[in-house]
PDB file of C-alpha atoms in Angstrom:
ATOM      1  CA  MET A  27    -124.376-226.768  41.133  1.00 73.00           C
ATOM      2  CA  LEU A  28    -125.010-224.017  42.357  1.00 89.00           C
ATOM      3  CA  LYS A  29    -122.520-223.397  45.640  1.00 93.00           C
ATOM      4  CA  LYS A  30    -122.055-220.742  47.656  1.00 95.00           C
ATOM      5  CA  GLU A  31    -119.339-220.051  50.045  1.00 96.00           C
ATOM      6  CA  TYR A  32    -118.716-218.469  53.508  1.00 96.00           C
ATOM      7  CA  SER A  33    -115.236-217.892  54.789  1.00 95.00           C
ATOM      8  CA  ASN A  34    -113.337-216.340  58.085  1.00 93.00           C
ATOM      9  CA  GLN A  35    -109.869-216.586  58.274  1.00 90.00           C
ATOM     10  CA  ASP A  36    -110.337-219.868  59.765  1.00 90.00           C
ATOM     11  CA  VAL A  37    -112.591-221.596  57.832  1.00 94.00           C
ATOM     12  CA  THR A  38    -114.642-221.762  54.711  1.00 95.00           C
ATOM     13  CA  VAL A  39    -118.145-223.421  54.618  1.00 96.00           C
ATOM     14  CA  VAL A  40    -119.355-224.801  51.026  1.00 95.00           C
ATOM     15  CA  TRP A  41    -123.075-224.491  51.009  1.00 95.00           C
ATOM     16  CA  LYS A  42    -124.849-226.562  47.807  1.00 92.00           C
ATOM     17  CA  PRO A  43    -128.536-225.505  48.189  1.00 92.00           C
ATOM     18  CA  ASP A  44    -129.296-228.358  45.311  1.00 88.00           C
ATOM     19  CA  ILE A  45    -129.076-231.223  47.436  1.00 88.00           C
ATOM     20  CA  CYS A  46    -129.456-229.794  50.795  1.00 90.00           C
ATOM     21  CA  ILE A  47    -132.162-232.338  52.495  1.00 89.00           C
ATOM     22  CA  HIS A  48    -133.297-229.783  55.129  1.00 89.00           C
ATOM     23  CA  SER A  49    -132.569-231.837  58.492  1.00 88.00           C
ATOM     24  CA  GLU A  50    -131.368-228.572  60.406  1.00 91.00           C
ATOM     25  CA  ILE A  51    -128.667-230.551  61.702  1.00 91.00           C
ATOM     26  CA  CYS A  52    -126.991-226.816  61.166  1.00 94.00           C
ATOM     27  CA  ALA A  53    -129.354-224.867  62.719  1.00 95.00           C
ATOM     28  CA  ARG A  54    -130.203-226.739  65.589  1.00 94.00           C
ATOM     29  CA  GLY A  55    -126.557-227.089  66.578  1.00 96.00           C
ATOM     30  CA  LEU A  56    -125.064-223.810  65.908  1.00 97.00           C
ATOM     31  CA  PRO A  57    -127.725-221.594  65.338  1.00 97.00           C
ATOM     32  CA  LYS A  58    -125.733-218.191  65.608  1.00 97.00           C
ATOM     33  CA  VAL A  59    -123.580-219.255  62.419  1.00 97.00           C
ATOM     34  CA  PHE A  60    -126.436-221.229  60.559  1.00 97.00           C
ATOM     35  CA  ASP A  61    -129.690-218.959  60.706  1.00 96.00           C
ATOM     36  CA  PRO A  62    -131.939-219.344  57.524  1.00 93.00           C
ATOM     37  CA  LYS A  63    -133.729-215.840  58.698  1.00 94.00           C
ATOM     38  CA  ARG A  64    -130.458-214.128  58.483  1.00 94.00           C
ATOM     39  CA  LYS A  65    -129.636-213.267  54.799  1.00 94.00           C
ATOM     40  CA  PRO A  66    -126.493-214.555  54.145  1.00 95.00           C
ATOM     41  CA  TRP A  67    -128.072-217.371  56.112  1.00 96.00           C
ATOM     42  CA  ILE A  68    -124.183-218.394  57.402  1.00 97.00           C
ATOM     43  CA  ASP A  69    -121.977-216.256  59.657  1.00 97.00           C
ATOM     44  CA  VAL A  70    -118.808-218.075  59.843  1.00 96.00           C
ATOM     45  CA  ASP A  71    -117.271-215.673  62.306  1.00 97.00           C
ATOM     46  CA  GLN A  72    -119.655-216.345  64.714  1.00 97.00           C
ATOM     47  CA  ALA A  73    -118.156-219.654  66.203  1.00 96.00           C
ATOM     48  CA  SER A  74    -114.662-221.122  66.213  1.00 95.00           C
ATOM     49  CA  GLY A  75    -113.506-222.907  63.047  1.00 93.00           C
ATOM     50  CA  GLU A  76    -113.124-226.560  65.100  1.00 94.00           C
ATOM     51  CA  ASP A  77    -117.341-226.046  65.994  1.00 96.00           C
ATOM     52  CA  ILE A  78    -118.409-225.225  62.798  1.00 96.00           C
ATOM     53  CA  VAL A  79    -116.018-228.429  61.406  1.00 94.00           C
ATOM     54  CA  ALA A  80    -117.494-230.576  63.888  1.00 94.00           C
ATOM     55  CA  LEU A  81    -120.879-229.211  62.903  1.00 94.00           C
ATOM     56  CA  VAL A  82    -120.621-229.194  59.479  1.00 93.00           C
ATOM     57  CA  ASN A  83    -119.096-233.043  58.974  1.00 90.00           C
ATOM     58  CA  ARG A  84    -122.458-234.224  60.562  1.00 89.00           C
ATOM     59  CA  CYS A  85    -125.008-233.111  57.574  1.00 90.00           C
ATOM     60  CA  PRO A  86    -126.491-236.095  56.290  1.00 88.00           C
ATOM     61  CA  SER A  87    -126.582-235.222  52.769  1.00 88.00           C
ATOM     62  CA  GLY A  88    -123.489-233.864  51.881  1.00 88.00           C
ATOM     63  CA  ALA A  89    -124.945-230.377  51.076  1.00 92.00           C
ATOM     64  CA  LEU A  90    -122.553-228.660  53.748  1.00 94.00           C
ATOM     65  CA  SER A  91    -118.744-229.262  53.808  1.00 93.00           C
ATOM     66  CA  ILE A  92    -115.340-227.297  54.178  1.00 92.00           C
ATOM     67  CA  LYS A  93    -113.119-226.312  51.629  1.00 88.00           C
ATOM     68  CA  THR A  94    -109.567-227.124  52.259  1.00 75.00           C
ATOM     69  CA  ALA A  95    -106.315-226.535  50.744  1.00 64.00           C
ATOM     70  CA  GLU A  96    -104.683-229.489  52.518  1.00 61.00           C
ATOM     71  CA  PRO A  97    -105.098-233.054  51.302  1.00 59.00           C
ATOM     72  CA  PRO A  98    -107.496-235.181  54.236  1.00 56.00           C
ATOM     73  CA  ALA A  99    -104.933-236.850  56.274  1.00 59.00           C
ATOM     74  CA  ALA A 100    -106.662-240.204  56.194  1.00 61.00           C
ATOM     75  CA  VAL A 101    -108.966-241.191  53.876  1.00 61.00           C
ATOM     76  CA  ASP A 102    -111.837-243.356  55.654  1.00 62.00           C
ATOM     77  CA  ASN A 103    -113.315-246.041  53.337  1.00 72.00           C
ATOM     78  CA  THR A 104    -116.294-246.894  55.087  1.00 80.00           C
ATOM     79  CA  THR A 105    -119.698-246.504  53.828  1.00 84.00           C
ATOM     80  CA  GLN A 106    -122.276-245.892  56.260  1.00 87.00           C
ATOM     81  CA  VAL A 107    -126.237-246.402  55.310  1.00 89.00           C
ATOM     82  CA  GLN A 108    -128.565-244.912  56.927  1.00 89.00           C
ATOM     83  CA  LEU A 109    -133.143-245.189  56.490  1.00 88.00           C
ATOM     84  CA  ILE A 110    -134.272-241.758  57.993  1.00 85.00           C
ATOM     85  CA  PRO A 111    -138.007-242.726  58.681  1.00 87.00           C
ATOM     86  CA  GLY A 112    -139.924-241.292  57.059  1.00 86.00           C
ATOM     87  CA  GLY A 113    -137.099-239.397  55.064  1.00 87.00           C
ATOM     88  CA  PRO A 114    -134.362-239.993  52.960  1.00 90.00           C
ATOM     89  CA  LEU A 115    -131.880-243.301  52.986  1.00 89.00           C
ATOM     90  CA  ILE A 116    -128.433-241.514  53.235  1.00 89.00           C
ATOM     91  CA  LEU A 117    -125.113-242.639  52.668  1.00 87.00           C
ATOM     92  CA  LYS A 118    -122.084-241.230  54.547  1.00 85.00           C
ATOM     93  CA  GLY A 119    -118.763-241.758  53.136  1.00 83.00           C
ATOM     94  CA  THR A 120    -117.132-241.932  49.669  1.00 81.00           C
ATOM     95  CA  CYS A 121    -119.144-243.299  46.933  1.00 80.00           C
ATOM     96  CA  GLU A 122    -119.555-243.431  42.927  1.00 81.00           C
ATOM     97  CA  PHE A 123    -122.770-243.079  41.870  1.00 80.00           C
ATOM     98  CA  VAL A 124    -123.768-243.703  38.027  1.00 81.00           C
ATOM     99  CA  ASP A 125    -127.253-242.169  36.892  1.00 76.00           C
ATOM    100  CA  GLU A 126    -129.262-243.643  34.350  1.00 80.00           C
ATOM    101  CA  GLU A 127    -127.062-241.740  31.132  1.00 80.00           C
ATOM    102  CA  GLY A 128    -123.850-243.912  32.541  1.00 79.00           C
ATOM    103  CA  ILE A 129    -122.603-240.329  33.626  1.00 79.00           C
ATOM    104  CA  THR A 130    -120.234-241.392  36.890  1.00 80.00           C
ATOM    105  CA  GLN A 131    -120.110-239.104  40.381  1.00 77.00           C
ATOM    106  CA  GLN A 132    -118.375-239.172  43.470  1.00 77.00           C
ATOM    107  CA  LYS A 133    -119.607-238.207  46.471  1.00 78.00           C
ATOM    108  CA  LYS A 134    -119.012-237.659  50.120  1.00 80.00           C
ATOM    109  CA  ASN A 135    -122.555-237.964  51.428  1.00 83.00           C
ATOM    110  CA  ALA A 136    -125.753-238.554  49.266  1.00 86.00           C
ATOM    111  CA  ALA A 137    -129.871-238.620  50.518  1.00 89.00           C
ATOM    112  CA  PHE A 138    -132.021-240.519  48.073  1.00 89.00           C
ATOM    113  CA  CYS A 139    -135.163-239.329  48.282  1.00 90.00           C
ATOM    114  CA  ARG A 140    -137.533-242.440  48.898  1.00 91.00           C
ATOM    115  CA  CYS A 141    -140.756-240.533  48.916  1.00 90.00           C
ATOM    116  CA  SER A 142    -140.664-239.326  44.667  1.00 88.00           C
ATOM    117  CA  LYS A 143    -142.026-236.149  45.939  1.00 88.00           C
ATOM    118  CA  SER A 144    -138.186-234.355  45.844  1.00 88.00           C
ATOM    119  CA  ALA A 145    -137.974-232.048  42.276  1.00 88.00           C
ATOM    120  CA  ASN A 146    -134.094-233.425  42.339  1.00 84.00           C
ATOM    121  CA  PHE A 147    -135.097-236.785  42.453  1.00 85.00           C
ATOM    122  CA  PRO A 148    -133.043-239.182  42.724  1.00 85.00           C
ATOM    123  CA  TYR A 149    -131.470-237.002  45.679  1.00 85.00           C
ATOM    124  CA  CYS A 150    -134.400-235.659  48.829  1.00 88.00           C
ATOM    125  CA  ASP A 151    -134.769-232.146  48.485  1.00 87.00           C
ATOM    126  CA  GLY A 152    -136.610-232.423  51.818  1.00 85.00           C
ATOM    127  CA  SER A 153    -139.964-232.340  49.990  1.00 84.00           C
ATOM    128  CA  HIS A 154    -140.773-234.936  52.212  1.00 81.00           C
ATOM    129  CA  ASN A 155    -141.522-232.610  55.295  1.00 75.00           C
ATOM    130  CA  MET A 156    -144.018-230.620  53.569  1.00 64.00           C
ATOM    131  CA  GLU A 157    -146.735-233.341  54.753  1.00 55.00           C
ATOM    132  CA  LYS A 158    -145.487-232.409  58.256  1.00 52.00           C
ATOM    133  CA  ILE A 159    -146.881-228.737  57.750  1.00 43.00           C
TER     134      ILE A 159
END
């Protein structure tokens, strides 16, 4: 799986474009940091590490995450399931997924496609948004 990292002395943001559902929470929340029109599109020097971490933790698909050298302080075993009207089914929380070949993956967040148009099925890639254009 492709992933890119963007770092400064305070924070490292990891982006996995293959699972991004283009919810635009990042671009609307911190447009100086997350600007899809800029190359590279993530500039972690444009906000505090604290603000970036708070926003990245809101990413519904888990495409954005924070790389950390220290283990998490506390483990939250709660899993939230959210149905996005006209969009994906979002799972927030650590889940174990078993595919049709029996391969198991552990994911913190996942967005499952409901429209069957995703090129990354069963995960959402934002293809449902193309109907709105």
